[in-house]
Short mmCIF file of C-alpha atoms in Angstrom, two decimals:
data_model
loop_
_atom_site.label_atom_id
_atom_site.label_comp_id
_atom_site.label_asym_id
_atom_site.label_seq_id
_atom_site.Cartn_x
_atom_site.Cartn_y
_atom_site.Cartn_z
CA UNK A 1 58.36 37.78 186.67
CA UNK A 2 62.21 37.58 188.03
CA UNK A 3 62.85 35.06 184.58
CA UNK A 4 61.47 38.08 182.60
CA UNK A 5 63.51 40.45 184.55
CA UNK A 6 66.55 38.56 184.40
CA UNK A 7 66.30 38.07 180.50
CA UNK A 8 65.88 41.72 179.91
CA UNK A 9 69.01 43.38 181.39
CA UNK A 10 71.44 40.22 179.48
CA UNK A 11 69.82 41.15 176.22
CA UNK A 12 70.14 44.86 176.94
CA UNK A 13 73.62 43.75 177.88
CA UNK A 14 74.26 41.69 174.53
CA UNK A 15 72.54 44.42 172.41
CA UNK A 16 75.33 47.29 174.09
CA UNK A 17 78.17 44.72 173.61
CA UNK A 18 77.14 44.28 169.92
CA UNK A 19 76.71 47.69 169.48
CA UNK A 20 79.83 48.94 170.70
CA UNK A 21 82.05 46.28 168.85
CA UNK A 22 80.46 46.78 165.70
CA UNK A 23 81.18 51.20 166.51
CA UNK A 24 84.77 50.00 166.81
CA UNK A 25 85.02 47.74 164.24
CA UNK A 26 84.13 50.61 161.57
CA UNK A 27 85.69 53.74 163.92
CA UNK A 28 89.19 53.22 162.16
CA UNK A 29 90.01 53.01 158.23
CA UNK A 30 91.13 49.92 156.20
CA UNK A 31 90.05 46.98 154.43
CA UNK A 32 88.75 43.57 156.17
CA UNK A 33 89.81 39.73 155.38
CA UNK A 34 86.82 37.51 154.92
CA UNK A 35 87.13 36.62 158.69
CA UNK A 36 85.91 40.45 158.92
CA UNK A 37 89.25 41.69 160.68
CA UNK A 38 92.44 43.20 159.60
CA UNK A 39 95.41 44.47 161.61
CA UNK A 40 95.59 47.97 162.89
CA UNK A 41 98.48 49.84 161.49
CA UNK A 42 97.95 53.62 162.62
CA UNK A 43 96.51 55.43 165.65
CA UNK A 44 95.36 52.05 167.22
CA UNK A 45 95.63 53.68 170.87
CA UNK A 46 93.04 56.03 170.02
CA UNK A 47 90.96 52.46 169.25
CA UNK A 48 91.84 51.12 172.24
CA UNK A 49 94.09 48.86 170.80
CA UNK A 50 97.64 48.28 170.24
CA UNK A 51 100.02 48.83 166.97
CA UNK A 52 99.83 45.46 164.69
CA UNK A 53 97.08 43.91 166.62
CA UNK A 54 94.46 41.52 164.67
CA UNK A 55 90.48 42.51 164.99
CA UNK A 56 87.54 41.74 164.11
CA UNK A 57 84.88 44.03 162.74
CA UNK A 58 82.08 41.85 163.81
CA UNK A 59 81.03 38.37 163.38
CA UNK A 60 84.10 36.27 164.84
CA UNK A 61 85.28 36.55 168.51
CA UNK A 62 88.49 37.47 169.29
CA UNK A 63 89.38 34.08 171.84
CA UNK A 64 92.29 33.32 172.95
CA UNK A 65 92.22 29.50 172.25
CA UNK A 66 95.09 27.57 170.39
CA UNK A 67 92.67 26.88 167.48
CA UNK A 68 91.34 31.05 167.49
CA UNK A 69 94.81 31.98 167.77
CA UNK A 70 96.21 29.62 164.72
CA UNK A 71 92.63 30.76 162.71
CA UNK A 72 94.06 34.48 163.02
CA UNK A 73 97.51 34.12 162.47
CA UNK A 74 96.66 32.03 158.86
CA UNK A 75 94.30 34.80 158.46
CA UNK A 76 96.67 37.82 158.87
CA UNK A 77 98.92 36.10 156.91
CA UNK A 78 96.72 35.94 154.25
CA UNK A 79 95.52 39.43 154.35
CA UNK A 80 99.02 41.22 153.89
CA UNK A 81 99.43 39.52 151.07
CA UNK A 82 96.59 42.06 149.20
CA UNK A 83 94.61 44.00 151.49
CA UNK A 84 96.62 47.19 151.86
CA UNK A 85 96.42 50.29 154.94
CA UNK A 86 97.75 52.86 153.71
CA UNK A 87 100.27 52.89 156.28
CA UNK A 88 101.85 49.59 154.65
CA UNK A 89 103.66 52.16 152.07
CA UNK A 90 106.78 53.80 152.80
CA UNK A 91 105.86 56.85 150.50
CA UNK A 92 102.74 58.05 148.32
CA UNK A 93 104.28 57.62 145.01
CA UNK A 94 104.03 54.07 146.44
CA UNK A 95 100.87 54.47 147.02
CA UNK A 96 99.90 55.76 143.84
CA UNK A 97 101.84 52.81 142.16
CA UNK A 98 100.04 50.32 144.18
CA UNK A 99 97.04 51.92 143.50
CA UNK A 100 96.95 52.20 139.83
CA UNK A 101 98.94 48.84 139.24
CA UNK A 102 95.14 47.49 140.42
CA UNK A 103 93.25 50.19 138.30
CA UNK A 104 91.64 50.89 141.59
CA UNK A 105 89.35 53.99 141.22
CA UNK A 106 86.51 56.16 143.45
CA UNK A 107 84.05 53.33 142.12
CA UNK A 108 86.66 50.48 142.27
CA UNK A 109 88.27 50.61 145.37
CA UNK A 110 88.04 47.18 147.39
CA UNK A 111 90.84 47.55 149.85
CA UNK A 112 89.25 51.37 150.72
CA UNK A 113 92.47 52.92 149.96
CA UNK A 114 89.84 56.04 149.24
CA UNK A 115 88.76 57.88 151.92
CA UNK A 116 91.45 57.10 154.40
CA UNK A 117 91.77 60.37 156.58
CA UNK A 118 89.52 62.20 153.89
CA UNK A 119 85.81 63.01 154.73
CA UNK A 120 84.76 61.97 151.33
CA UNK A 121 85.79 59.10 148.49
CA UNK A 122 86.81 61.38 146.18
CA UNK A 123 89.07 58.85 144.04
CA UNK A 124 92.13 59.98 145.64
CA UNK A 125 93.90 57.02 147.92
CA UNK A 126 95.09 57.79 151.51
CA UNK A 127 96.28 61.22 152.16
CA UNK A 128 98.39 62.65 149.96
CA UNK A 129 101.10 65.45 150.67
CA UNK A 130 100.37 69.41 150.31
CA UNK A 131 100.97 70.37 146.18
CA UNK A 132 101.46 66.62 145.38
CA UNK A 133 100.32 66.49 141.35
CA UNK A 134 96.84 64.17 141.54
CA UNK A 135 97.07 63.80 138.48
CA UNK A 136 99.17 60.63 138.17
CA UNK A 137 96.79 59.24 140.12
CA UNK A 138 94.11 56.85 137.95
CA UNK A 139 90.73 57.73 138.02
CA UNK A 140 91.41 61.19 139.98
CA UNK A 141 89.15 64.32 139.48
CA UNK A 142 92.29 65.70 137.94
CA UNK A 143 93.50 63.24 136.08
CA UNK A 144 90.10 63.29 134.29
CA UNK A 145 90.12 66.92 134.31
CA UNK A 146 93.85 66.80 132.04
CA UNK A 147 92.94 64.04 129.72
CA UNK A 148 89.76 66.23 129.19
CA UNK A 149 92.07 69.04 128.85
CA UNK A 150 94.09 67.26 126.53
CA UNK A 151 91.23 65.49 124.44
CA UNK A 152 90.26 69.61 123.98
CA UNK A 153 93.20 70.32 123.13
CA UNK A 154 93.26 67.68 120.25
CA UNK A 155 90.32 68.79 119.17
CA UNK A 156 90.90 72.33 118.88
CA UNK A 157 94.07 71.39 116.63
CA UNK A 158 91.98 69.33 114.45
CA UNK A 159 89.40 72.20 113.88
CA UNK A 160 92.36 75.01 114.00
CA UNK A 161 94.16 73.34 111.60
CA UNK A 162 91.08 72.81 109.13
CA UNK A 163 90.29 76.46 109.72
CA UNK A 164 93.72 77.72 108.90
CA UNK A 165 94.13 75.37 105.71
CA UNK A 166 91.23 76.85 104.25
CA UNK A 167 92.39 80.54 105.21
CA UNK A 168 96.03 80.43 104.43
CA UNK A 169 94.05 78.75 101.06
CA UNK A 170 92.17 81.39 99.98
CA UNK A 171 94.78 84.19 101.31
CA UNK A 172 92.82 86.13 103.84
CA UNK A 173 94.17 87.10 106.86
CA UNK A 174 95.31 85.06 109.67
CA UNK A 175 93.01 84.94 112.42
CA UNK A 176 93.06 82.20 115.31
CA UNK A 177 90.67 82.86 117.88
CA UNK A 178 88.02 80.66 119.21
CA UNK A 179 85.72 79.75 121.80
CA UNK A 180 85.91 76.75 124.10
CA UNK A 181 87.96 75.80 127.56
CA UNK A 182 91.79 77.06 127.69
CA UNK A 183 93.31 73.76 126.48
CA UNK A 184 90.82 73.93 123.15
CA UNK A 185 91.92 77.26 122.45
CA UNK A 186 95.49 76.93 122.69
CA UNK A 187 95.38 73.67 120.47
CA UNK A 188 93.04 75.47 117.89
CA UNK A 189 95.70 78.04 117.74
CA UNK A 190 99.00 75.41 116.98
CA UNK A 191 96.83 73.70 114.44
CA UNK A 192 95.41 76.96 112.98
CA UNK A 193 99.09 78.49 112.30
CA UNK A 194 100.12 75.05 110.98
CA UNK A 195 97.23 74.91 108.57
CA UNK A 196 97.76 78.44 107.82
CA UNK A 197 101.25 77.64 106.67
CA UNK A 198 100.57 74.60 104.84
CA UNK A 199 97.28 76.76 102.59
CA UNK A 200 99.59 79.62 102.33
CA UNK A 201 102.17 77.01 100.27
CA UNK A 202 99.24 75.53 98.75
CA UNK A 203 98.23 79.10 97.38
CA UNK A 204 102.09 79.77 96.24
CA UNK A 205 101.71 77.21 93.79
CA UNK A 206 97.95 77.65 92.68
CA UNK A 207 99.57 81.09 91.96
CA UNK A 208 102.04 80.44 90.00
CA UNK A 209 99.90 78.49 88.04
CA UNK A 210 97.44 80.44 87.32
CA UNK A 211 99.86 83.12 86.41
CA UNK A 212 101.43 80.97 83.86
CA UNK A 213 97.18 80.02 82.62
CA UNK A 214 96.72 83.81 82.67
CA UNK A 215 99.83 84.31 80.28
CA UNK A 216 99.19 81.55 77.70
CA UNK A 217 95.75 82.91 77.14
CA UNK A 218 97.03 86.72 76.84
CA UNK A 219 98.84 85.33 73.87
CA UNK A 220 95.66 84.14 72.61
CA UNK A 221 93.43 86.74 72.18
CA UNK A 222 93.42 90.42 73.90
CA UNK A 223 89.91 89.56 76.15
CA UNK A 224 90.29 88.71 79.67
CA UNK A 225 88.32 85.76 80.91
CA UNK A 226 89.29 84.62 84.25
CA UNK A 227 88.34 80.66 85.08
CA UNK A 228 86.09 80.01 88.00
CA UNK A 229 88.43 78.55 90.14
CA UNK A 230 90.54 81.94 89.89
CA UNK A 231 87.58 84.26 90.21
CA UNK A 232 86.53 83.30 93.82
CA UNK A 233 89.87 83.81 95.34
CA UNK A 234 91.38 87.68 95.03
CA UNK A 235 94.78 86.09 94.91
CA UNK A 236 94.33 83.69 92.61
CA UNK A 237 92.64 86.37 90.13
CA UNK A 238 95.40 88.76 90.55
CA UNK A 239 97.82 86.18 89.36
CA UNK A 240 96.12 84.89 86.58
CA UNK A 241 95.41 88.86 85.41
CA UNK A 242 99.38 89.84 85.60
CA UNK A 243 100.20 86.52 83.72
CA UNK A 244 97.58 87.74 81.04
CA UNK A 245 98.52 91.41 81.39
CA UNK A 246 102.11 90.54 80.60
CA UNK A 247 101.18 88.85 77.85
CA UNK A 248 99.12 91.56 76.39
CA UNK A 249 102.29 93.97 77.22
CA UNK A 250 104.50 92.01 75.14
CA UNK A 251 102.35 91.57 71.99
CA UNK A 252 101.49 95.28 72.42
CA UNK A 253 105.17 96.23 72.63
CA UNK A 254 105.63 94.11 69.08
CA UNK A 255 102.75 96.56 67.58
CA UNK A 256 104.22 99.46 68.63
CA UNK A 257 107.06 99.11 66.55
CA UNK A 258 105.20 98.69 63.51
CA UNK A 259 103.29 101.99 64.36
CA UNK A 260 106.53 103.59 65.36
CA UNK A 261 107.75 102.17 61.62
CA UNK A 262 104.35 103.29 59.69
CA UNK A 263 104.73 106.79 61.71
CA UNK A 264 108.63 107.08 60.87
CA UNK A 265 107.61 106.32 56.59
CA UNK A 266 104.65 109.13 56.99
CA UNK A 267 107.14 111.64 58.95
CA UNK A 268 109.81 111.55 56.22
CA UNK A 269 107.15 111.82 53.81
CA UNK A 270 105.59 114.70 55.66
CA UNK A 271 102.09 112.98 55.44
CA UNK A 272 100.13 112.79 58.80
CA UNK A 273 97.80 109.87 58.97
CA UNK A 274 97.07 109.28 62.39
CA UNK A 275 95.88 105.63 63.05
CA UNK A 276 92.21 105.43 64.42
CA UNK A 277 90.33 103.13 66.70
CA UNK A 278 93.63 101.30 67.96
CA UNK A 279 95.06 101.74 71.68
CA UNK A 280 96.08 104.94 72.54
CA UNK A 281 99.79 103.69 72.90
CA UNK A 282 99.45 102.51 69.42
CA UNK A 283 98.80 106.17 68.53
CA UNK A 284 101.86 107.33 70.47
CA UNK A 285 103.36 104.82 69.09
CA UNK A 286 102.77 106.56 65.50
CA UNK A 287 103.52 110.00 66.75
CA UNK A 288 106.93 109.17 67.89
CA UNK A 289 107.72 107.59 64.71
CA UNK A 290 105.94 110.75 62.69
CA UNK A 291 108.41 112.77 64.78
CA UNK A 292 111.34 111.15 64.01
CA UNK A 293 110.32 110.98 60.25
CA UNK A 294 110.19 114.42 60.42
CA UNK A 295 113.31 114.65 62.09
CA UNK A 296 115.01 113.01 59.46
CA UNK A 297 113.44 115.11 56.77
CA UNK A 298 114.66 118.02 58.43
CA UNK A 299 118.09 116.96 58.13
CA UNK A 300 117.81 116.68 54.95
CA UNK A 301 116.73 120.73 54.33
CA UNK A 302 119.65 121.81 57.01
CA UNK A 303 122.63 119.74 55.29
CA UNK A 304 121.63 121.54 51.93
CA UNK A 305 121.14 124.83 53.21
CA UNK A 306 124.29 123.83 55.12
CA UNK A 307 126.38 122.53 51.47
CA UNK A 308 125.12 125.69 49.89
CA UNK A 309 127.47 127.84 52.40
CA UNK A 310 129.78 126.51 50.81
CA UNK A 311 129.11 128.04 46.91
CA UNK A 312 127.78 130.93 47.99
CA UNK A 313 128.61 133.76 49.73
CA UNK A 314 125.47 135.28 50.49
CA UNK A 315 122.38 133.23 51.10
CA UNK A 316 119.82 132.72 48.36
CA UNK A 317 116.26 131.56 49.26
CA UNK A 318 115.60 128.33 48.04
CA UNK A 319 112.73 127.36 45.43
CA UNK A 320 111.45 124.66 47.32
CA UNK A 321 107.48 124.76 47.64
CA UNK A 322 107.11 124.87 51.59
CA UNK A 323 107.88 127.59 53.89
CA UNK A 324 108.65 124.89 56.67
CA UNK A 325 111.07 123.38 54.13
CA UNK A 326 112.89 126.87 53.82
CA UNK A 327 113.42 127.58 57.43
CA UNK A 328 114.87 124.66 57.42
CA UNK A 329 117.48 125.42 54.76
CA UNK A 330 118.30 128.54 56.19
CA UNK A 331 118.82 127.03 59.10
CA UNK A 332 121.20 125.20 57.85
CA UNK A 333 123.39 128.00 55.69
CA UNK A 334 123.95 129.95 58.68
CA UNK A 335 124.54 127.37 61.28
CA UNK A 336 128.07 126.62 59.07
CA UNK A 337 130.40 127.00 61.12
CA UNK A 338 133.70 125.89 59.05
CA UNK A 339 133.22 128.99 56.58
CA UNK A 340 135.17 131.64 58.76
CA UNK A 341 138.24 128.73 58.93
CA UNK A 342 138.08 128.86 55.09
CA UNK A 343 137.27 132.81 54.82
CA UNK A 344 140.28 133.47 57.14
CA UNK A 345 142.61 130.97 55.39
CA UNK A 346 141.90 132.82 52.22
CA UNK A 347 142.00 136.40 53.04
CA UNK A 348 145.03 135.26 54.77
CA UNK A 349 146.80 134.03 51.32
CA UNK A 350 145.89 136.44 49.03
CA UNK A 351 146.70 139.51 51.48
CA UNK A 352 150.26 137.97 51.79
CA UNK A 353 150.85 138.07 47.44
CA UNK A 354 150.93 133.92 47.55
CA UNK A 355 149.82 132.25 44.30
CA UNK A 356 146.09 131.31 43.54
CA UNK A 357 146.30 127.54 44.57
CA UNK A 358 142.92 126.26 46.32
CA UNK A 359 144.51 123.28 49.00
CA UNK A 360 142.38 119.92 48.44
CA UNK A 361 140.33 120.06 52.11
CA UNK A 362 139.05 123.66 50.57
CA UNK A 363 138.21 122.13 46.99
CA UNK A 364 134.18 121.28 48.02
CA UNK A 365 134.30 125.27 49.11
CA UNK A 366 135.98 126.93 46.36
CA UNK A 367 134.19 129.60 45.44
CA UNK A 368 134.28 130.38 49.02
CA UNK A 369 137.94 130.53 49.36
CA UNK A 370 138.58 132.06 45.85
CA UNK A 371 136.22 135.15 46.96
CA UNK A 372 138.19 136.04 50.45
CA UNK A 373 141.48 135.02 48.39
CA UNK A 374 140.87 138.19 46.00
CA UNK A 375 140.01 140.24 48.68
CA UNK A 376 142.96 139.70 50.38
CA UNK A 377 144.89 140.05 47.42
CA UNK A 378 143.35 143.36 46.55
CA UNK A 379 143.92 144.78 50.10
CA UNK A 380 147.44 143.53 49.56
CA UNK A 381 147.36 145.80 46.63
CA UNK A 382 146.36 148.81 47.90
CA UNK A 383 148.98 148.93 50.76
CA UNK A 384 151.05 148.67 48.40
CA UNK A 385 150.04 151.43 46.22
CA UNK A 386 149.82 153.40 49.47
CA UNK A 387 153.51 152.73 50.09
CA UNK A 388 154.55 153.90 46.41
CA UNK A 389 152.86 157.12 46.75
CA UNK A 390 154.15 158.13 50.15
CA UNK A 391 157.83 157.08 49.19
CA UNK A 392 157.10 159.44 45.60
CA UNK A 393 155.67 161.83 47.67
CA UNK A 394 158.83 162.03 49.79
CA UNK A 395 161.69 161.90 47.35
CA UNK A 396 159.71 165.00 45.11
CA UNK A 397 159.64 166.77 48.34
CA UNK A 398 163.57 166.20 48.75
CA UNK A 399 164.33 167.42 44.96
CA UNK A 400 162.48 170.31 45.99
CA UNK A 401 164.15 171.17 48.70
CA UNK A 402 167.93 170.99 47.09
CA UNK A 403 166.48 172.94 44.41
CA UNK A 404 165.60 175.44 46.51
CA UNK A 405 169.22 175.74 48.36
CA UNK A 406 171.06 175.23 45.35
CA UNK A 407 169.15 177.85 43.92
CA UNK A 408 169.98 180.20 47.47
CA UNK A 409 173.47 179.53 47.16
CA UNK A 410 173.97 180.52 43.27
CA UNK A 411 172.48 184.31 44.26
#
């Protein structure tokens, strides 16, 4: 009974002792050495121990013997040469160094770097400052969160650009919105303006091309057939109808100056014979040359009304066999202008007694001239026959007077 009662309070006793030591052992942070003890580096009074003292954490006594003593010192030794506290850096970029030199992460982490003063392992070693940038740190939530971030943004460039290739290819407008996290939208947007660009240089060409496609085949014939490959893209189509439209222009303009030619013949002929089932600017065409035919065959009516001012001094209707014809010559007779220089020049000549002489630039108008030269003459005349009978007149009326004194005078 006392053997059983002795026995129980030393194993109650060993059982505390244990107990305790193995509470202190894992109270503090830090890695152990394979003799399950490393040194205490940071708030070791708190542990009831003192700064750079050796521990155990269980399974090896702390003695005091020579051959304990050298056992510990080999063994701390050994430690600092890879198990790290974290308050064997001088600053946490160290840290951060040390810790992904070792590619330590929140499931690799044999020194327990991780979790040192934080209430979690949370892949982030020892404590690090207020607004320090975790994301240099390997294997940190934010680290993974930016090379997630930038993996989305990789992808959204590669489907951006894609997207805006095929837009800026087929000419539609720009649009570079999209769905997905921050980072995918923002690369979807670089690579859709760069793709956009690249399609919109790609269409440039295509255009030019099918302009110049469009063109040969207006020379060709006059019906517009536009190639597949043009048809589905508005752009495209448009420049492959100018090219052919231009075409079409040109050979059209050629035409119209054989119309203009055919219309010009008919005009001057006075014949009307309006083409039929041709383009309406081929019948313009015709018109404008019919007008200037008949133009020109007006001319023709007016100059010899115009010549035949010239022989005679009143005007004589004409025996031509159109009433359209004599208007014209008529027109022409009295819109001579040059007859009252050769009427006045004329008048002027004979009025003043000078010889009949008819000067060369009056020759193509002589009858003209010779008709105002005689009635100049003959005015001339008459004043002059006027001027006789006054001076008659006078000297009569003289004689009679002296007759009549000398006849006074002899009573």
């Amino acid at each position: 009974m006392k053997k059983w009662i002795f026995c129980v309070p030393l194993f109650l006793i060993t059982f505390i002792f244990v107990f305790i030591f193995e509470t202190d052992a894992h109270a503090h942070p830090g890695g152990t050495d394979s003799n399950g003890g490393h040194t205490c580096r940071t708030n070791c009074e708190s542990w009831g121990l003192e700064t750079g003292e050796y521990h155990t954490h269980g399974g090896a006594s702390e003695t005091s013997s020579s051959d304990s003593s050298s056992k510990s010192d080999s063994s701390v030794s050994s430690n600092d040469s890879w198990d790290k506290d974290c308050t064997d850096f001088s600053s946490y970029d160290e840290v951060v160094d040390y810790w992904n030199s070792k590619g330590y992460s929140k499931t690799n982490d044999p020194e327990r770097l991780d979790g040192w003063g934080n209430a979690v392992d949370d892949g982030i070693p020892c404590e690090e400052p207020s607004g320090y940038d975790t994301a240099k740190i390997n294997g940190s939530p934010a680290q993974i969160a930016k090379k997630a971030a930038v993996q989305d943004k990789t992808n959204g460039e590669k489907a951006g650009y894609t997207a805006g290739l095929g837009a800026g290819k087929k000419g539609v407008t720009s649009d570079s919105t999209s769905k997905g996290s921050a980072a995918y939208q923002e690369g979807y947007t670089i690579g859709y303006e760069e793709g956009y660009q690249n399609g919109s240089e790609v269409l440039e060409k295509q255009k030019i091309t099918a302009n110049k496609e469009g063109y040969v085949l207006g020379k060709k014939q006059d019906k517009l057939v536009v190639p597949q490959q043009y048809a589905s893209i508005n752009s495209l189509k448009s420049s492959f109808n100018k090219g052919f439209n231009k075409a079409i222009e040109e050979k059209d303009e050629e035409k119209k100056k054989d119309y203009i030619a055919l219309g010009v013949k008919d005009g001057k002929a006075d014949i009307m014979n309006e083409p039929k089932s041709v383009k309406p600017i081929f019948i313009d065409a015709y018109k404008q040359g019919y007008d200037q035919g008949q133009s020109e065959l007006k001319k023709t009516y007016v100059k010899q009304g115009h010549d035949a001012a010239f022989k005679n001094v009143k005007y004589k209707k004409p025996k031509l066999n159109s009433q359209k014809y004599i208007n014209w010559y008529k027109e022409g007779f009295k819109s001579n202008n040059k007859l009252k220089t050769i009427q006045n020049a004329a008048y002027n000549a004979g009025l003043n007694g000078e010889d009949y002489k008819v000067q060369a630039k009056y020759k193509h108008a002589e009858p003209i001239y010779k008709y105002y030269f005689e009635q100049g003459d003959q005015e001339r005349k008459e004043k002059n026959a006027a001027s006789s009978g006054v001076v008659a007149a006078g000297l009569l009326g003289w004689l009679g007077r002296r007759f009549y004194v000398a006849k006074k005078m002899l009573k």
